Amino acid sequence: MRNYIILLLVGFIISMSSCREDFEFEPSTGNLTFSKDTVYCDTVFTNIGSSTYSLKVYNKSNKDIKIPVIKLGKEDSKYRITVDGMVGENNRVFRDVELLAKDSMYIFIEVTADVASSNPTDFLYTDQILFDEGTNQQKVELVTLIQDAYFLFPKRFSDGTTETLTIEGIEKPVYGFVLDENDPANGNEYHWGNDKPYVVYGYAAVASSKTLTIDPGARVHFHAESGIIVGNGATLKAVGTLEDKIIFEGDRLEPNFDNVAGQWETIWLTAGSTNNEIEHVIIKNAIVGLNIDSNDGNFMPIKNTEIYNSSLIGLYAKTAKIQGENIVINNAGIASLYCAIGGSYDFKHCTFNNNWSSSRQVAVALNNYYEDIDGVIQTEPLTQAYFKNCIIYGSNTFELSLDPDSTEDFNYSFTKCLIKFGTTTNSLYSFIYADENNIKLSENPRFLDIQKNKLNIGDDSAARGFGDDIGVPNDILGRIRTTTIGKYDLGAYQHEIFPED
C-alpha cells in the first residue's frame, strides 16, 4: 500500500512539472482565417434587437499568437460583439486577445439599429469587425437590413406604470391599449394600411362601436404575449385579395422563426363583436390563431383564409356562428378547428389537417358544454355543425372528436368528406362507416408538403372528384373548380399536377 502511495505521488509530481506554466505569444501576422467573410444578420425592425449570430476565428499556424486589437469599425456602431465570452470595452473593442496554435474562438454578434442609421437607398446597415491594425489588419463584413414599421404599444405614464386593459372574465389587467383615432405618431390607428408593417406590443383593443379596417397587403407583426381584442359592439374588417393577402405573424423576421408556433397570442373576437369579416388572410405561429366568442347572431364569414402552426388551437370558436369557405388550417397542439360550447357552423370546401407531434391532437373537435367556476357543467346547443366537401386529416388514427354533454343539443353532419378515423363502436361516429359514397375513410389526400404548409392536392389524391357542387365555384387560389365525372374535389384546393423534383 505504501509503495502504491509513493508511486501516485511521484506520478503527480512528474505530471505537474511537465505542465506548461506559461505561453509565449507572438504578435499576429494577419493570417487568421474565418468561418465566413461576411456575416448577414437577418432583417430586423427598427430599434428591435436581432438574434445572436456567430463567427468562428481560426489560428491555423503552429504558433501561439496575440491579436493586438479586435474591434468594430464604427465608433458608434449599432452592432455588439463578444469575443470568446469577453465583453470588452462597451462590446466593441477587445485588446491583446490570445489564441493558441491550431485553435479557434467564437465571436458572437448582435445588432439594434434604426432605419435612420441605414443606407437610405437600400436600408442596409453595415459595419466591419477589424482584426489587428496596419498592414496585418483583416476584416469581416457585417450586413443587416433594417425595416421601418408603425409601432403600436401601451402608453407609459409619468408615475412609471403602463396602460392596461380590464377584460370581463379575466381577473388581472391585461397588458394592452385601446387604439386611438388621433395618435400623435401613427395617426388613425383604426386604419392599418400596407405602406409599411405594423408591430404590436401587448393587446391592441378595438373599442365598442369602432371598426378596425386592415387593407389588402398589410403585414401585422406581434411581439410575444400580444394580439388584437375586438370588444363588444366593435368590428374587425380584415379583407385582403388573392394578390394582396393580409398576414398576421410574430415579430421575429429571421428564417429560423418561419414556422415556430406560439410566438404571439391571438386575434380575439370577444362576445358581442359584430359584422366581422376575414378573407384572404394568413395567420401564422400564434398560440390561438382566431379566438371567436359568441358573436351578435349573424353568421360571420371567414373565406380563403389560412391558419398555420398554432401551439394550442388554430380556430377556436365558442358559441359562435361562422360560415367558412376555403379555409385551410394546419398543425396545432390541441386542435386545428375547435368548435366548443355549442354554436352554429357551416364549413364548405375546407381543409383541416393536424400533424402536431403528439398522440392527442385532432384536426376537428366539437362539443356543447363547459364547466363553470363552481364546477357545474353548463350546456349550450350545437344548433348545427355542417361540413361539406371537407378534408379532415392528420398523423393520428382519430382526427375527429365529437364530445357532447347531451346529444339532444348536438347536431352535426358530414357530407362528402374525407375523414381520418380508425375503428370504434361509439354510435356518434356511425355515420363514418354507414355510406362509403358519402365518407371517404382514412384515404390519403396526398398533400404537397405538410411541413411547409402546402396542403395542395395532386391528381392522385383521394380527395379528387368526390364532392358535390355546393356553390363555391373557385378554390382558395381563385381557380375555377372543374368536375371529374360530375364531381368536385374536396378541400380548399382544386387538384393539380405537381412538377417532378
XYZ file of C-alpha atoms in Angstrom:
501
model
C 0.000 0.000 0.000
C 2.837 2.352 0.936
C 4.615 1.703 -2.376
C 1.345 2.411 -4.210
C 1.013 5.808 -2.493
C 4.622 6.676 -3.305
C 4.061 5.838 -6.962
C 0.986 8.077 -7.054
C 2.931 10.971 -5.524
C 5.787 10.551 -7.978
C 3.371 10.442 -10.889
C 1.629 13.569 -9.681
C 4.943 15.459 -9.263
C 6.079 14.436 -12.754
C 2.790 15.473 -14.304
C 2.854 18.835 -12.523
C 6.414 19.524 -13.557
C 5.614 18.669 -17.155
C 2.656 21.096 -17.319
C 3.354 24.247 -19.253
C 3.111 27.136 -16.784
C 3.104 29.952 -19.340
C 2.733 30.532 -23.046
C 4.929 32.662 -25.253
C 2.578 34.546 -27.572
C 3.840 36.140 -30.729
C 2.137 39.109 -32.443
C -0.372 38.053 -35.070
C 0.766 38.391 -38.663
C -2.579 38.816 -40.415
C -3.024 35.139 -41.210
C -6.254 34.443 -39.364
C -8.962 32.564 -41.200
C -12.717 32.896 -40.670
C -15.812 30.729 -40.987
C -17.314 33.402 -43.266
C -16.185 36.599 -44.976
C -19.496 38.386 -44.350
C -21.968 37.914 -41.512
C -25.514 38.593 -42.694
C -27.796 39.387 -39.766
C -31.329 38.760 -40.998
C -33.866 41.554 -41.382
C -34.842 43.332 -38.158
C -37.355 46.041 -37.362
C -36.052 49.445 -36.444
C -34.850 49.554 -32.819
C -35.659 45.874 -32.179
C -32.694 43.686 -31.253
C -31.638 40.867 -33.546
C -30.904 37.239 -32.835
C -27.310 36.324 -31.994
C -25.065 35.346 -34.906
C -21.679 33.659 -34.715
C -18.318 33.923 -36.432
C -15.512 31.449 -35.851
C -11.911 32.665 -35.987
C -9.072 30.167 -36.606
C -5.357 30.272 -35.893
C -4.105 27.542 -38.221
C -0.430 28.298 -37.592
C 1.900 26.392 -35.260
C 2.433 29.454 -33.080
C 0.505 30.910 -30.183
C -0.464 34.426 -31.184
C -1.738 37.610 -29.589
C -4.077 39.819 -31.612
C -3.395 43.425 -30.556
C -6.961 44.573 -31.116
C -10.319 43.241 -32.296
C -12.919 45.959 -32.725
C -15.928 47.196 -34.652
C -15.169 49.633 -37.440
C -17.591 52.366 -36.363
C -17.013 54.047 -33.029
C -20.778 54.436 -32.541
C -21.583 51.059 -34.068
C -25.072 49.644 -33.570
C -23.543 46.169 -33.520
C -22.373 44.472 -30.329
C -19.830 41.654 -30.155
C -18.429 39.304 -27.546
C -15.105 37.547 -28.127
C -14.648 34.139 -26.519
C -17.065 35.130 -23.776
C -15.396 38.507 -23.076
C -17.445 41.719 -23.317
C -14.509 44.059 -23.946
C -14.915 47.828 -23.957
C -18.638 48.515 -24.492
C -18.955 45.274 -26.508
C -16.983 46.956 -29.263
C -13.200 46.884 -28.536
C -11.003 43.982 -27.345
C -7.257 44.279 -26.769
C -4.446 41.698 -26.707
C -6.644 38.723 -27.482
C -4.696 35.459 -27.178
C -5.260 32.486 -29.485
C -3.335 29.246 -29.189
C -1.766 27.414 -32.119
C -4.206 25.284 -34.117
C -7.038 26.689 -32.019
C -10.145 28.763 -32.678
C -12.512 31.122 -30.920
C -16.096 32.333 -31.321
C -17.288 35.868 -31.834
C -20.999 36.457 -31.207
C -22.742 39.348 -32.936
C -25.994 41.240 -32.273
C -27.441 44.454 -33.665
C -30.074 47.009 -32.674
C -30.396 49.811 -35.217
C -32.981 52.221 -36.558
C -33.865 52.878 -40.153
C -32.241 56.336 -39.956
C -28.869 54.638 -39.435
C -29.158 52.598 -42.609
C -28.299 53.426 -46.186
C -31.300 55.437 -47.490
C -31.240 53.666 -50.865
C -31.325 50.033 -49.713
C -31.935 50.279 -45.912
C -28.812 48.224 -45.196
C -26.869 48.907 -42.038
C -23.250 47.785 -42.345
C -20.043 47.689 -40.334
C -16.895 45.582 -40.041
C -15.076 43.557 -37.421
C -11.417 44.612 -37.645
C -8.631 42.264 -36.580
C -5.239 43.858 -35.860
C -4.055 47.148 -37.367
C -1.841 48.445 -40.152
C -0.625 46.013 -42.791
C -1.740 42.998 -40.725
C -5.339 44.149 -40.467
C -8.079 41.751 -41.590
C -11.808 42.443 -41.913
C -15.114 40.607 -41.731
C -18.123 42.487 -43.096
C -21.392 42.862 -41.155
C -24.660 43.471 -43.034
C -28.238 43.901 -41.731
C -31.440 45.009 -43.445
C -33.437 47.442 -41.300
C -37.195 47.592 -41.859
C -39.267 50.553 -40.748
C -42.708 49.998 -39.234
C -45.608 51.501 -37.326
C -45.217 50.590 -33.663
C -48.337 50.203 -31.543
C -47.874 49.799 -27.799
C -49.321 50.767 -24.394
C -48.665 54.280 -23.124
C -46.232 54.789 -20.275
C -47.482 57.175 -17.598
C -45.480 59.691 -15.581
C -45.634 57.503 -12.454
C -43.822 54.709 -14.310
C -46.881 52.496 -14.882
C -48.101 51.420 -18.287
C -51.520 51.271 -19.888
C -53.536 48.080 -19.288
C -56.925 46.665 -20.290
C -59.651 45.378 -17.994
C -61.428 42.426 -19.613
C -64.542 40.748 -18.306
C -63.798 37.268 -17.013
C -60.078 37.923 -16.541
C -59.028 38.895 -13.022
C -55.708 40.582 -13.746
C -55.382 43.600 -16.035
C -54.049 42.710 -19.477
C -51.004 44.473 -20.901
C -52.558 46.381 -23.780
C -54.116 49.604 -25.061
C -57.128 50.998 -26.869
C -56.484 52.112 -30.430
C -56.530 55.871 -30.996
C -58.048 57.636 -33.998
C -55.719 60.596 -33.460
C -52.464 59.111 -32.256
C -49.666 61.719 -32.476
C -47.197 59.256 -34.022
C -49.352 56.849 -36.032
C -52.383 58.943 -36.957
C -55.622 56.953 -37.212
C -54.852 53.605 -35.580
C -58.215 52.215 -36.683
C -56.967 52.028 -40.275
C -53.961 49.815 -40.944
C -52.522 50.344 -44.400
C -49.924 48.471 -46.433
C -47.210 51.132 -46.851
C -45.144 49.588 -44.058
C -45.652 46.834 -41.471
C -47.332 47.197 -38.084
C -45.629 45.875 -34.943
C -47.919 45.378 -31.955
C -46.813 45.189 -28.314
C -49.477 43.943 -25.933
C -53.124 43.711 -26.967
C -54.466 46.301 -29.419
C -58.105 46.802 -28.416
C -60.931 47.869 -30.728
C -63.419 49.866 -28.655
C -67.194 49.430 -28.799
C -68.832 50.916 -31.920
C -65.393 51.239 -33.578
C -64.142 49.352 -36.650
C -60.546 48.296 -37.268
C -60.061 48.176 -41.037
C -56.985 46.402 -42.379
C -56.103 46.988 -46.030
C -55.152 44.294 -48.553
C -51.436 43.577 -48.450
C -50.987 44.741 -44.849
C -48.470 42.877 -42.685
C -49.049 42.788 -38.942
C -46.366 41.516 -36.552
C -46.998 40.730 -32.909
C -44.475 40.677 -30.096
C -44.687 37.875 -27.530
C -47.884 37.959 -25.392
C -49.579 40.269 -27.881
C -52.623 40.234 -30.140
C -55.851 42.011 -31.091
C -59.015 42.246 -28.982
C -62.273 43.255 -30.686
C -64.687 44.354 -27.993
C -68.458 44.105 -27.548
C -70.073 46.132 -30.334
C -66.750 46.529 -32.180
C -65.802 45.225 -35.628
C -62.774 43.780 -37.401
C -62.626 44.098 -41.192
C -59.576 42.185 -42.430
C -60.349 41.696 -46.113
C -57.413 41.080 -48.408
C -57.319 39.949 -52.023
C -55.848 36.944 -53.795
C -52.899 39.071 -54.937
C -52.526 41.025 -51.688
C -53.213 38.856 -48.676
C -53.193 40.219 -45.138
C -50.580 38.459 -42.997
C -50.557 38.188 -39.192
C -47.404 36.713 -37.641
C -44.720 37.235 -34.981
C -42.134 40.000 -34.983
C -39.091 37.753 -35.385
C -38.141 38.025 -39.044
C -35.252 35.562 -39.072
C -35.821 32.457 -41.257
C -35.416 30.174 -38.229
C -38.692 31.576 -36.874
C -40.743 30.999 -40.042
C -42.621 28.023 -38.617
C -42.187 28.333 -34.854
C -45.550 28.039 -33.086
C -46.635 30.177 -30.122
C -44.714 33.385 -30.878
C -47.727 35.603 -30.079
C -51.163 35.097 -28.550
C -54.319 35.554 -30.619
C -56.838 37.592 -32.577
C -59.734 37.614 -30.123
C -63.230 38.490 -31.313
C -64.998 38.781 -27.983
C -68.678 38.148 -27.223
C -70.865 40.743 -28.924
C -68.374 41.817 -31.569
C -70.334 42.438 -34.732
C -70.116 42.363 -38.538
C -66.609 40.908 -38.507
C -65.133 39.815 -41.858
C -62.000 37.820 -42.554
C -60.988 36.994 -46.120
C -57.705 36.297 -47.913
C -55.833 36.292 -44.606
C -52.840 34.267 -43.390
C -52.379 33.751 -39.629
C -49.098 32.144 -38.570
C -47.348 30.942 -35.429
C -49.823 32.103 -32.761
C -50.948 30.354 -29.589
C -54.557 30.510 -30.809
C -54.888 31.825 -34.360
C -58.505 33.014 -34.248
C -60.373 33.090 -30.937
C -64.074 33.768 -31.590
C -66.618 34.088 -28.790
C -70.382 34.255 -29.301
C -70.934 36.920 -31.937
C -74.017 39.042 -32.441
C -76.323 36.433 -34.001
C -75.336 36.837 -37.640
C -73.093 34.348 -39.419
C -69.536 35.636 -39.576
C -67.881 34.962 -42.958
C -64.356 33.527 -42.989
C -63.196 32.875 -46.540
C -59.956 31.975 -48.307
C -58.089 32.033 -45.017
C -55.026 30.086 -43.872
C -54.038 29.401 -40.252
C -50.721 27.672 -39.581
C -48.660 26.411 -36.632
C -50.760 27.325 -33.580
C -49.330 25.995 -30.331
C -52.854 25.328 -28.977
C -55.722 25.857 -31.455
C -55.940 27.207 -34.996
C -59.574 28.391 -34.999
C -61.247 28.339 -31.571
C -64.986 29.132 -31.773
C -67.205 29.218 -28.666
C -70.984 29.526 -29.108
C -70.186 31.316 -32.344
C -71.853 31.491 -35.752
C -69.419 31.004 -38.616
C -69.777 30.479 -42.330
C -66.447 29.202 -43.624
C -65.330 28.657 -47.222
C -61.899 27.671 -48.480
C -60.337 27.633 -45.012
C -57.012 25.837 -44.569
C -55.753 25.063 -41.054
C -52.571 23.071 -40.495
C -50.899 21.945 -37.262
C -51.986 22.836 -33.733
C -51.154 21.480 -30.311
C -54.782 20.622 -29.422
C -56.997 21.021 -32.495
C -56.817 22.747 -35.836
C -60.544 23.581 -35.557
C -62.282 23.533 -32.170
C -65.992 24.435 -32.110
C -66.815 24.490 -28.404
C -69.811 25.287 -26.178
C -72.271 24.856 -28.998
C -72.877 27.393 -31.737
C -73.768 27.212 -35.399
C -71.284 26.400 -38.151
C -71.278 25.819 -41.888
C -67.948 24.828 -43.456
C -67.606 24.257 -47.196
C -64.518 23.144 -49.116
C -62.230 23.426 -46.075
C -59.004 21.564 -45.321
C -58.315 20.765 -41.660
C -55.056 18.885 -41.070
C -53.031 18.261 -37.931
C -49.616 16.629 -37.848
C -48.627 18.011 -34.458
C -46.189 15.691 -32.714
C -48.483 14.325 -30.011
C -50.875 11.432 -29.587
C -53.851 13.572 -28.536
C -54.140 16.300 -31.140
C -57.014 16.234 -33.625
C -57.905 18.090 -36.781
C -61.526 18.864 -35.748
C -63.190 18.832 -32.313
C -66.838 19.621 -31.441
C -68.549 19.933 -28.053
C -71.572 21.673 -26.494
C -70.691 22.329 -22.855
C -68.301 23.937 -20.407
C -67.593 23.732 -16.695
C -68.304 26.975 -14.806
C -66.280 28.374 -11.909
C -68.353 26.334 -9.450
C -67.597 23.103 -11.276
C -71.115 22.831 -12.716
C -71.465 21.638 -16.325
C -73.306 24.188 -18.475
C -74.668 23.179 -21.887
C -75.181 25.353 -24.958
C -76.887 23.918 -28.053
C -74.803 22.969 -31.048
C -77.514 24.097 -33.429
C -75.605 22.899 -36.454
C -72.118 21.883 -37.463
C -72.198 21.210 -41.199
C -69.131 20.047 -43.057
C -69.450 19.749 -46.825
C -66.702 18.720 -49.273
C -64.108 18.964 -46.479
C -60.868 17.141 -45.657
C -60.258 16.198 -42.001
C -56.868 14.536 -41.769
C -53.665 14.250 -39.762
C -50.988 11.992 -38.322
C -53.093 10.296 -35.632
C -55.538 7.431 -36.069
C -58.506 9.545 -34.929
C -58.614 13.126 -36.245
C -62.256 13.899 -35.417
C -63.529 14.343 -31.840
C -67.256 14.557 -31.013
C -67.744 15.283 -27.313
C -71.337 16.143 -26.337
C -72.675 16.503 -22.805
C -76.153 15.980 -24.203
C -76.923 14.582 -27.632
C -80.254 16.451 -27.638
C -78.486 19.692 -28.488
C -75.686 18.261 -30.573
C -76.415 18.462 -34.297
C -73.759 17.733 -36.868
C -73.424 16.392 -40.376
C -70.542 15.495 -42.667
C -71.415 15.397 -46.350
C -68.920 14.238 -48.975
C -65.912 14.446 -46.662
C -62.590 12.628 -46.344
C -62.017 11.829 -42.662
C -59.022 10.193 -40.970
C -60.603 7.865 -38.414
C -59.972 4.415 -37.016
C -62.406 1.799 -35.681
C -64.836 2.487 -32.830
C -68.195 1.235 -31.563
C -69.253 4.716 -30.419
C -72.585 5.430 -32.131
C -71.702 9.117 -32.537
C -69.350 8.087 -35.337
C -71.573 5.517 -37.036
C -72.141 7.882 -39.967
C -68.474 7.463 -40.924
C -68.977 3.774 -41.720
C -72.589 3.935 -42.961
C -72.116 5.106 -46.543
C -68.871 4.893 -48.487
C -70.414 7.110 -51.140
C -70.666 9.892 -48.566
C -67.484 9.499 -46.470
C -64.010 8.511 -47.632
C -62.445 6.860 -44.618
C -58.730 7.435 -43.921
C -57.704 7.536 -47.581
C -54.624 9.663 -48.184
C -55.229 13.149 -49.641
C -51.523 13.286 -50.561
C -50.834 16.887 -49.643
C -47.955 18.528 -51.471
C -45.805 19.339 -48.392
C -47.355 19.324 -44.917
C -44.206 20.634 -43.194
C -44.192 23.690 -45.450
C -47.958 24.224 -45.029
C -48.637 23.335 -48.645
C -51.901 21.394 -48.477
C -52.465 21.447 -52.227
C -53.635 18.097 -53.628
C -52.348 16.299 -56.712
C -54.088 14.313 -59.401
C -53.510 11.111 -57.373
C -55.239 12.465 -54.246
C -58.087 10.502 -52.667
C -59.846 13.876 -52.309
C -60.093 14.287 -56.070
C -63.543 14.130 -57.676
C -65.563 13.025 -54.643
C -67.571 16.127 -53.735
C -70.797 17.744 -54.883
C -71.496 21.164 -56.349
C -72.230 23.242 -53.222
C -71.944 26.749 -54.626
C -68.249 27.565 -54.051
C -67.092 27.912 -57.676
C -63.471 28.963 -57.028
C -60.782 27.385 -54.891
C -58.556 29.266 -52.434
C -56.188 30.193 -55.274
C -59.015 31.671 -57.330
C -59.072 28.778 -59.805
C -62.398 27.627 -61.197
C -63.348 24.258 -59.780
C -63.673 21.740 -62.579
C -65.578 18.492 -62.318
C -64.422 14.901 -62.545
C -67.390 12.905 -63.888
C -69.737 15.476 -62.376
C -67.913 15.530 -59.024
C -65.762 18.191 -57.365
C -62.502 17.958 -55.427
C -62.640 18.057 -51.627
C -60.932 20.696 -49.539
C -59.822 24.206 -50.347
C -57.677 23.342 -53.375
C -58.524 22.214 -56.874
C -56.188 19.329 -57.748
C -53.134 19.954 -59.922
C -50.224 18.076 -61.428
C -47.130 18.712 -59.345
C -43.831 19.178 -61.174
C -41.275 16.434 -60.625
C -38.331 17.268 -58.402
